């Protein structure tokens, strides 16, 4: 319904500025920006950077943003096309699909511990929720939906319901209150389509042992249901 970012992530600059002594003598810029509003972004960046870059012009900022947004759109489209090709490959070869859903920073291998690679070894074709979300409609939900990442996960759950042999595995963090909102909602969406819900708390593991057990259990359950 709205398009807010996670408040913890959005205000990390405030936390860093207030807690890192190393920045006491370092110019540290953290203006409030909105990348969904190019005109506002251009104005804020110019005002913020001009005192530190005396020769900076609005024309330069505008040109830089034009190139940046062009590359950003190309990058997002390339991810979607790659994901769409992966789905096509899975369908052509009768392979199961895993939507590995979570927040963007969880693509960091030091955070996700290589769960995607494990899923590949177990025979899944893996795609991210921002790919799956573009291939399905946003379902009706029973919570106030204010978060961009949540919307993608809800829509990707709908994709799983509509796609034979597709499953969703949600990566969550134990201390994230917003994750707690999505957990029940995604489980309910998947249940409405007769799908299984699998959750992995990635900050409770230091190796893939426990994750391997969970994902092998998922594979076993799918085999019992005749879905793998």
PDB file of C-alpha atoms in Angstrom:
ATOM      1  CA  UNK A   1       0.000   0.000   0.000  1.00  0.00           C
ATOM      2  CA  UNK A   2       2.913   2.316   0.788  1.00  0.00           C
ATOM      3  CA  UNK A   3       6.598   2.267  -0.133  1.00  0.00           C
ATOM      4  CA  UNK A   4       8.602   2.667   3.068  1.00  0.00           C
ATOM      5  CA  UNK A   5      12.060   1.320   3.692  1.00  0.00           C
ATOM      6  CA  UNK A   6      13.049  -0.623   6.798  1.00  0.00           C
ATOM      7  CA  UNK A   7      13.463   2.028   9.546  1.00  0.00           C
ATOM      8  CA  UNK A   8      16.600   0.362  10.899  1.00  0.00           C
ATOM      9  CA  UNK A   9      18.311   0.385   7.510  1.00  0.00           C
ATOM     10  CA  UNK A  10      17.068   3.887   6.691  1.00  0.00           C
ATOM     11  CA  UNK A  11      18.562   5.351   9.862  1.00  0.00           C
ATOM     12  CA  UNK A  12      21.859   3.464   9.963  1.00  0.00           C
ATOM     13  CA  UNK A  13      23.714   6.671   8.973  1.00  0.00           C
ATOM     14  CA  UNK A  14      22.415   8.338  12.154  1.00  0.00           C
ATOM     15  CA  UNK A  15      23.608   5.374  14.214  1.00  0.00           C
ATOM     16  CA  UNK A  16      27.026   5.393  12.543  1.00  0.00           C
ATOM     17  CA  UNK A  17      27.467   9.154  12.985  1.00  0.00           C
ATOM     18  CA  UNK A  18      26.505   8.970  16.654  1.00  0.00           C
ATOM     19  CA  UNK A  19      28.646   5.976  17.568  1.00  0.00           C
ATOM     20  CA  UNK A  20      31.849   5.959  15.529  1.00  0.00           C
ATOM     21  CA  UNK A  21      34.590   8.164  16.961  1.00  0.00           C
ATOM     22  CA  UNK A  22      36.580   7.643  13.761  1.00  0.00           C
ATOM     23  CA  UNK A  23      34.151   9.968  11.983  1.00  0.00           C
ATOM     24  CA  UNK A  24      34.641  12.886  14.365  1.00  0.00           C
ATOM     25  CA  UNK A  25      37.004  14.649  11.963  1.00  0.00           C
ATOM     26  CA  UNK A  26      35.690  13.126   8.743  1.00  0.00           C
ATOM     27  CA  UNK A  27      33.077  14.743   6.476  1.00  0.00           C
ATOM     28  CA  UNK A  28      30.146  12.346   6.726  1.00  0.00           C
ATOM     29  CA  UNK A  29      27.183  13.143   4.494  1.00  0.00           C
ATOM     30  CA  UNK A  30      23.796  11.555   5.137  1.00  0.00           C
ATOM     31  CA  UNK A  31      21.044  13.628   3.543  1.00  0.00           C
ATOM     32  CA  UNK A  32      17.503  12.343   3.324  1.00  0.00           C
ATOM     33  CA  UNK A  33      16.967  11.224  -0.256  1.00  0.00           C
ATOM     34  CA  UNK A  34      14.254   9.494  -2.240  1.00  0.00           C
ATOM     35  CA  UNK A  35      15.435   7.612  -5.330  1.00  0.00           C
ATOM     36  CA  UNK A  36      11.831   7.353  -6.503  1.00  0.00           C
ATOM     37  CA  UNK A  37      11.760  11.129  -7.062  1.00  0.00           C
ATOM     38  CA  UNK A  38      14.489  12.090  -9.523  1.00  0.00           C
ATOM     39  CA  UNK A  39      13.894  15.862  -9.342  1.00  0.00           C
ATOM     40  CA  UNK A  40      14.033  15.892  -5.553  1.00  0.00           C
ATOM     41  CA  UNK A  41      17.111  13.659  -5.592  1.00  0.00           C
ATOM     42  CA  UNK A  42      18.881  15.987  -8.006  1.00  0.00           C
ATOM     43  CA  UNK A  43      18.159  19.006  -5.809  1.00  0.00           C
ATOM     44  CA  UNK A  44      19.215  17.350  -2.534  1.00  0.00           C
ATOM     45  CA  UNK A  45      22.432  15.925  -3.958  1.00  0.00           C
ATOM     46  CA  UNK A  46      23.448  19.253  -5.448  1.00  0.00           C
ATOM     47  CA  UNK A  47      22.834  21.138  -2.185  1.00  0.00           C
ATOM     48  CA  UNK A  48      24.625  18.454  -0.161  1.00  0.00           C
ATOM     49  CA  UNK A  49      27.680  18.082  -2.390  1.00  0.00           C
ATOM     50  CA  UNK A  50      28.206  21.694  -3.487  1.00  0.00           C
ATOM     51  CA  UNK A  51      29.968  22.818  -0.270  1.00  0.00           C
ATOM     52  CA  UNK A  52      32.476  19.979  -0.711  1.00  0.00           C
ATOM     53  CA  UNK A  53      32.817  20.234  -4.516  1.00  0.00           C
ATOM     54  CA  UNK A  54      33.007  23.972  -5.306  1.00  0.00           C
ATOM     55  CA  UNK A  55      32.940  23.579  -9.086  1.00  0.00           C
ATOM     56  CA  UNK A  56      29.914  21.273  -9.066  1.00  0.00           C
ATOM     57  CA  UNK A  57      27.028  22.336 -11.291  1.00  0.00           C
ATOM     58  CA  UNK A  58      23.408  21.259 -11.435  1.00  0.00           C
ATOM     59  CA  UNK A  59      24.010  20.171 -15.017  1.00  0.00           C
ATOM     60  CA  UNK A  60      26.726  17.765 -13.862  1.00  0.00           C
ATOM     61  CA  UNK A  61      24.493  16.267 -11.164  1.00  0.00           C
ATOM     62  CA  UNK A  62      21.604  15.916 -13.608  1.00  0.00           C
ATOM     63  CA  UNK A  63      23.808  14.142 -16.160  1.00  0.00           C
ATOM     64  CA  UNK A  64      25.245  11.829 -13.519  1.00  0.00           C
ATOM     65  CA  UNK A  65      21.770  10.916 -12.286  1.00  0.00           C
ATOM     66  CA  UNK A  66      20.555  10.278 -15.829  1.00  0.00           C
ATOM     67  CA  UNK A  67      23.389   7.805 -16.349  1.00  0.00           C
ATOM     68  CA  UNK A  68      22.878   6.290 -12.892  1.00  0.00           C
ATOM     69  CA  UNK A  69      19.160   5.674 -13.347  1.00  0.00           C
ATOM     70  CA  UNK A  70      19.734   4.273 -16.831  1.00  0.00           C
ATOM     71  CA  UNK A  71      22.247   1.788 -15.439  1.00  0.00           C
ATOM     72  CA  UNK A  72      19.983   1.016 -12.458  1.00  0.00           C
ATOM     73  CA  UNK A  73      17.065   0.148 -14.746  1.00  0.00           C
ATOM     74  CA  UNK A  74      19.360  -1.941 -16.972  1.00  0.00           C
ATOM     75  CA  UNK A  75      20.665  -3.802 -13.928  1.00  0.00           C
ATOM     76  CA  UNK A  76      17.174  -4.528 -12.571  1.00  0.00           C
ATOM     77  CA  UNK A  77      15.996  -5.702 -15.972  1.00  0.00           C
ATOM     78  CA  UNK A  78      19.030  -7.972 -16.373  1.00  0.00           C
ATOM     79  CA  UNK A  79      18.237  -9.632 -13.035  1.00  0.00           C
ATOM     80  CA  UNK A  80      14.641 -10.206 -14.091  1.00  0.00           C
ATOM     81  CA  UNK A  81      15.637 -11.602 -17.496  1.00  0.00           C
ATOM     82  CA  UNK A  82      18.133 -13.950 -15.849  1.00  0.00           C
ATOM     83  CA  UNK A  83      15.485 -15.121 -13.391  1.00  0.00           C
ATOM     84  CA  UNK A  84      12.918 -15.588 -16.165  1.00  0.00           C
ATOM     85  CA  UNK A  85      15.453 -17.681 -18.090  1.00  0.00           C
ATOM     86  CA  UNK A  86      16.056 -19.785 -14.958  1.00  0.00           C
ATOM     87  CA  UNK A  87      12.313 -20.426 -14.620  1.00  0.00           C
ATOM     88  CA  UNK A  88      12.181 -21.408 -18.290  1.00  0.00           C
ATOM     89  CA  UNK A  89      15.138 -23.768 -17.796  1.00  0.00           C
ATOM     90  CA  UNK A  90      13.422 -25.380 -14.793  1.00  0.00           C
ATOM     91  CA  UNK A  91      10.191 -25.893 -16.735  1.00  0.00           C
ATOM     92  CA  UNK A  92      11.975 -27.313 -19.791  1.00  0.00           C
ATOM     93  CA  UNK A  93      13.946 -29.783 -17.672  1.00  0.00           C
ATOM     94  CA  UNK A  94      11.214 -30.579 -15.142  1.00  0.00           C
ATOM     95  CA  UNK A  95      13.255 -29.244 -12.220  1.00  0.00           C
ATOM     96  CA  UNK A  96      11.934 -27.804  -8.925  1.00  0.00           C
ATOM     97  CA  UNK A  97      12.211 -24.050  -8.348  1.00  0.00           C
ATOM     98  CA  UNK A  98      13.167 -22.445  -5.060  1.00  0.00           C
ATOM     99  CA  UNK A  99      12.310 -18.806  -4.426  1.00  0.00           C
ATOM    100  CA  UNK A 100      14.886 -17.752  -1.842  1.00  0.00           C
ATOM    101  CA  UNK A 101      13.133 -14.776  -0.257  1.00  0.00           C
ATOM    102  CA  UNK A 102      14.514 -12.206   2.143  1.00  0.00           C
ATOM    103  CA  UNK A 103      15.928  -8.719   2.391  1.00  0.00           C
ATOM    104  CA  UNK A 104      18.470  -7.438  -0.148  1.00  0.00           C
ATOM    105  CA  UNK A 105      21.481  -7.436   2.184  1.00  0.00           C
ATOM    106  CA  UNK A 106      21.037 -11.179   2.674  1.00  0.00           C
ATOM    107  CA  UNK A 107      22.551 -11.846  -0.736  1.00  0.00           C
ATOM    108  CA  UNK A 108      25.914 -11.249   1.016  1.00  0.00           C
ATOM    109  CA  UNK A 109      27.503 -14.739   1.249  1.00  0.00           C
ATOM    110  CA  UNK A 110      28.878 -13.898   4.700  1.00  0.00           C
ATOM    111  CA  UNK A 111      25.278 -13.416   5.857  1.00  0.00           C
ATOM    112  CA  UNK A 112      23.473 -16.190   4.013  1.00  0.00           C
ATOM    113  CA  UNK A 113      26.292 -18.752   4.430  1.00  0.00           C
ATOM    114  CA  UNK A 114      25.932 -19.989   0.840  1.00  0.00           C
ATOM    115  CA  UNK A 115      22.371 -21.289   1.246  1.00  0.00           C
ATOM    116  CA  UNK A 116      21.726 -20.660  -2.456  1.00  0.00           C
ATOM    117  CA  UNK A 117      24.620 -22.943  -3.425  1.00  0.00           C
ATOM    118  CA  UNK A 118      23.291 -25.648  -1.105  1.00  0.00           C
ATOM    119  CA  UNK A 119      19.859 -25.402  -2.733  1.00  0.00           C
ATOM    120  CA  UNK A 120      21.477 -25.819  -6.157  1.00  0.00           C
ATOM    121  CA  UNK A 121      23.284 -28.954  -4.978  1.00  0.00           C
ATOM    122  CA  UNK A 122      19.971 -30.349  -3.775  1.00  0.00           C
ATOM    123  CA  UNK A 123      18.605 -30.025  -7.291  1.00  0.00           C
ATOM    124  CA  UNK A 124      16.647 -26.750  -7.125  1.00  0.00           C
ATOM    125  CA  UNK A 125      16.746 -23.934  -9.644  1.00  0.00           C
ATOM    126  CA  UNK A 126      17.085 -20.850  -7.420  1.00  0.00           C
ATOM    127  CA  UNK A 127      15.603 -17.421  -8.074  1.00  0.00           C
ATOM    128  CA  UNK A 128      15.187 -14.368  -5.860  1.00  0.00           C
ATOM    129  CA  UNK A 129      11.872 -12.939  -4.721  1.00  0.00           C
ATOM    130  CA  UNK A 130      12.236  -9.726  -6.732  1.00  0.00           C
ATOM    131  CA  UNK A 131      12.189 -11.879  -9.888  1.00  0.00           C
ATOM    132  CA  UNK A 132       9.243 -14.025  -8.780  1.00  0.00           C
ATOM    133  CA  UNK A 133       7.270 -10.959  -7.653  1.00  0.00           C
ATOM    134  CA  UNK A 134       7.248  -9.541 -11.190  1.00  0.00           C
ATOM    135  CA  UNK A 135       5.687 -12.758 -12.459  1.00  0.00           C
ATOM    136  CA  UNK A 136       2.634 -12.691 -10.166  1.00  0.00           C
ATOM    137  CA  UNK A 137      -0.028 -10.369  -8.808  1.00  0.00           C
ATOM    138  CA  UNK A 138       0.160  -8.919  -5.314  1.00  0.00           C
ATOM    139  CA  UNK A 139      -2.298 -10.964  -3.172  1.00  0.00           C
ATOM    140  CA  UNK A 140      -4.696  -9.484  -0.644  1.00  0.00           C
ATOM    141  CA  UNK A 141      -3.150  -9.535   2.821  1.00  0.00           C
ATOM    142  CA  UNK A 142      -4.523  -9.191   6.335  1.00  0.00           C
ATOM    143  CA  UNK A 143      -1.878  -6.718   7.544  1.00  0.00           C
ATOM    144  CA  UNK A 144      -1.171  -3.059   6.788  1.00  0.00           C
ATOM    145  CA  UNK A 145       1.355  -3.442   4.006  1.00  0.00           C
ATOM    146  CA  UNK A 146       3.791  -0.533   4.222  1.00  0.00           C
ATOM    147  CA  UNK A 147       7.090  -2.130   3.286  1.00  0.00           C
ATOM    148  CA  UNK A 148       8.546  -2.522  -0.197  1.00  0.00           C
ATOM    149  CA  UNK A 149      10.408  -5.755   0.564  1.00  0.00           C
ATOM    150  CA  UNK A 150       7.315  -7.288   2.148  1.00  0.00           C
ATOM    151  CA  UNK A 151       5.274  -6.625  -0.979  1.00  0.00           C
ATOM    152  CA  UNK A 152       7.822  -8.488  -3.081  1.00  0.00           C
ATOM    153  CA  UNK A 153       7.754 -11.469  -0.749  1.00  0.00           C
ATOM    154  CA  UNK A 154       3.943 -11.620  -0.704  1.00  0.00           C
ATOM    155  CA  UNK A 155       3.801 -11.470  -4.499  1.00  0.00           C
ATOM    156  CA  UNK A 156       6.499 -14.127  -4.792  1.00  0.00           C
ATOM    157  CA  UNK A 157       4.423 -16.397  -2.540  1.00  0.00           C
ATOM    158  CA  UNK A 158       1.602 -15.969  -5.066  1.00  0.00           C
ATOM    159  CA  UNK A 159       4.038 -16.922  -7.839  1.00  0.00           C
ATOM    160  CA  UNK A 160       4.859 -20.121  -5.950  1.00  0.00           C
ATOM    161  CA  UNK A 161       1.157 -20.945  -5.592  1.00  0.00           C
ATOM    162  CA  UNK A 162       0.672 -20.494  -9.333  1.00  0.00           C
ATOM    163  CA  UNK A 163       3.774 -22.440 -10.373  1.00  0.00           C
ATOM    164  CA  UNK A 164       3.949 -26.252 -10.230  1.00  0.00           C
ATOM    165  CA  UNK A 165       7.048 -27.573  -8.455  1.00  0.00           C
ATOM    166  CA  UNK A 166       7.942 -24.135  -7.058  1.00  0.00           C
ATOM    167  CA  UNK A 167       8.656 -23.648  -3.361  1.00  0.00           C
ATOM    168  CA  UNK A 168       9.522 -20.658  -1.189  1.00  0.00           C
ATOM    169  CA  UNK A 169      12.180 -20.577   1.515  1.00  0.00           C
ATOM    170  CA  UNK A 170      12.217 -17.423   3.631  1.00  0.00           C
ATOM    171  CA  UNK A 171      15.405 -16.123   5.194  1.00  0.00           C
ATOM    172  CA  UNK A 172      14.696 -14.270   8.431  1.00  0.00           C
ATOM    173  CA  UNK A 173      16.711 -12.660  11.228  1.00  0.00           C
ATOM    174  CA  UNK A 174      15.821 -13.534  14.804  1.00  0.00           C
ATOM    175  CA  UNK A 175      15.828  -9.947  16.044  1.00  0.00           C
ATOM    176  CA  UNK A 176      13.915  -8.387  13.131  1.00  0.00           C
ATOM    177  CA  UNK A 177      10.445  -7.317  14.199  1.00  0.00           C
ATOM    178  CA  UNK A 178       9.365  -6.700  10.603  1.00  0.00           C
ATOM    179  CA  UNK A 179      10.286 -10.255   9.678  1.00  0.00           C
ATOM    180  CA  UNK A 180       7.801 -11.426  12.297  1.00  0.00           C
ATOM    181  CA  UNK A 181       5.021  -9.704  10.322  1.00  0.00           C
ATOM    182  CA  UNK A 182       5.915 -11.415   7.062  1.00  0.00           C
ATOM    183  CA  UNK A 183       6.303 -14.885   8.546  1.00  0.00           C
ATOM    184  CA  UNK A 184       2.638 -15.499   9.340  1.00  0.00           C
ATOM    185  CA  UNK A 185       1.407 -13.746   6.219  1.00  0.00           C
ATOM    186  CA  UNK A 186       3.621 -15.709   3.820  1.00  0.00           C
ATOM    187  CA  UNK A 187       2.759 -18.971   5.563  1.00  0.00           C
ATOM    188  CA  UNK A 188      -0.967 -18.211   5.116  1.00  0.00           C
ATOM    189  CA  UNK A 189      -0.545 -17.275   1.434  1.00  0.00           C
ATOM    190  CA  UNK A 190       1.353 -20.490   0.724  1.00  0.00           C
ATOM    191  CA  UNK A 191      -1.134 -22.581   2.713  1.00  0.00           C
ATOM    192  CA  UNK A 192      -3.978 -21.211   0.595  1.00  0.00           C
ATOM    193  CA  UNK A 193      -2.236 -22.742  -2.418  1.00  0.00           C
ATOM    194  CA  UNK A 194      -1.415 -26.010  -0.689  1.00  0.00           C
ATOM    195  CA  UNK A 195       2.294 -25.197  -0.521  1.00  0.00           C
ATOM    196  CA  UNK A 196       4.789 -25.856   2.263  1.00  0.00           C
ATOM    197  CA  UNK A 197       6.432 -23.006   4.196  1.00  0.00           C
ATOM    198  CA  UNK A 198      10.108 -23.219   5.127  1.00  0.00           C
ATOM    199  CA  UNK A 199      11.887 -20.617   7.253  1.00  0.00           C
ATOM    200  CA  UNK A 200      15.613 -20.305   7.958  1.00  0.00           C
ATOM    201  CA  UNK A 201      16.870 -18.040  10.753  1.00  0.00           C
ATOM    202  CA  UNK A 202      20.184 -17.081   9.273  1.00  0.00           C
ATOM    203  CA  UNK A 203      21.621 -15.354  12.338  1.00  0.00           C
ATOM    204  CA  UNK A 204      21.312 -18.556  14.399  1.00  0.00           C
ATOM    205  CA  UNK A 205      23.755 -20.536  12.258  1.00  0.00           C
ATOM    206  CA  UNK A 206      27.504 -20.454  11.723  1.00  0.00           C
ATOM    207  CA  UNK A 207      27.642 -23.316   9.220  1.00  0.00           C
ATOM    208  CA  UNK A 208      25.322 -25.113   6.829  1.00  0.00           C
ATOM    209  CA  UNK A 209      24.758 -28.227   8.976  1.00  0.00           C
ATOM    210  CA  UNK A 210      21.394 -27.209  10.395  1.00  0.00           C
ATOM    211  CA  UNK A 211      20.313 -25.625   7.112  1.00  0.00           C
ATOM    212  CA  UNK A 212      21.178 -28.804   5.222  1.00  0.00           C
ATOM    213  CA  UNK A 213      18.923 -30.801   7.532  1.00  0.00           C
ATOM    214  CA  UNK A 214      16.054 -28.341   7.062  1.00  0.00           C
ATOM    215  CA  UNK A 215      16.325 -28.266   3.278  1.00  0.00           C
ATOM    216  CA  UNK A 216      16.718 -32.042   3.016  1.00  0.00           C
ATOM    217  CA  UNK A 217      13.589 -32.332   5.142  1.00  0.00           C
ATOM    218  CA  UNK A 218      11.836 -30.086   2.626  1.00  0.00           C
ATOM    219  CA  UNK A 219      13.030 -32.305  -0.221  1.00  0.00           C
ATOM    220  CA  UNK A 220      11.800 -35.397   1.634  1.00  0.00           C
ATOM    221  CA  UNK A 221       8.395 -33.814   2.279  1.00  0.00           C
ATOM    222  CA  UNK A 222       8.091 -32.865  -1.396  1.00  0.00           C
ATOM    223  CA  UNK A 223       8.975 -36.395  -2.441  1.00  0.00           C
ATOM    224  CA  UNK A 224       6.296 -37.772  -0.114  1.00  0.00           C
ATOM    225  CA  UNK A 225       3.800 -35.421  -1.803  1.00  0.00           C
ATOM    226  CA  UNK A 226       5.010 -36.443  -5.244  1.00  0.00           C
ATOM    227  CA  UNK A 227       6.269 -32.922  -5.998  1.00  0.00           C
ATOM    228  CA  UNK A 228       9.987 -33.610  -6.504  1.00  0.00           C
TER     229      UNK A 228
END
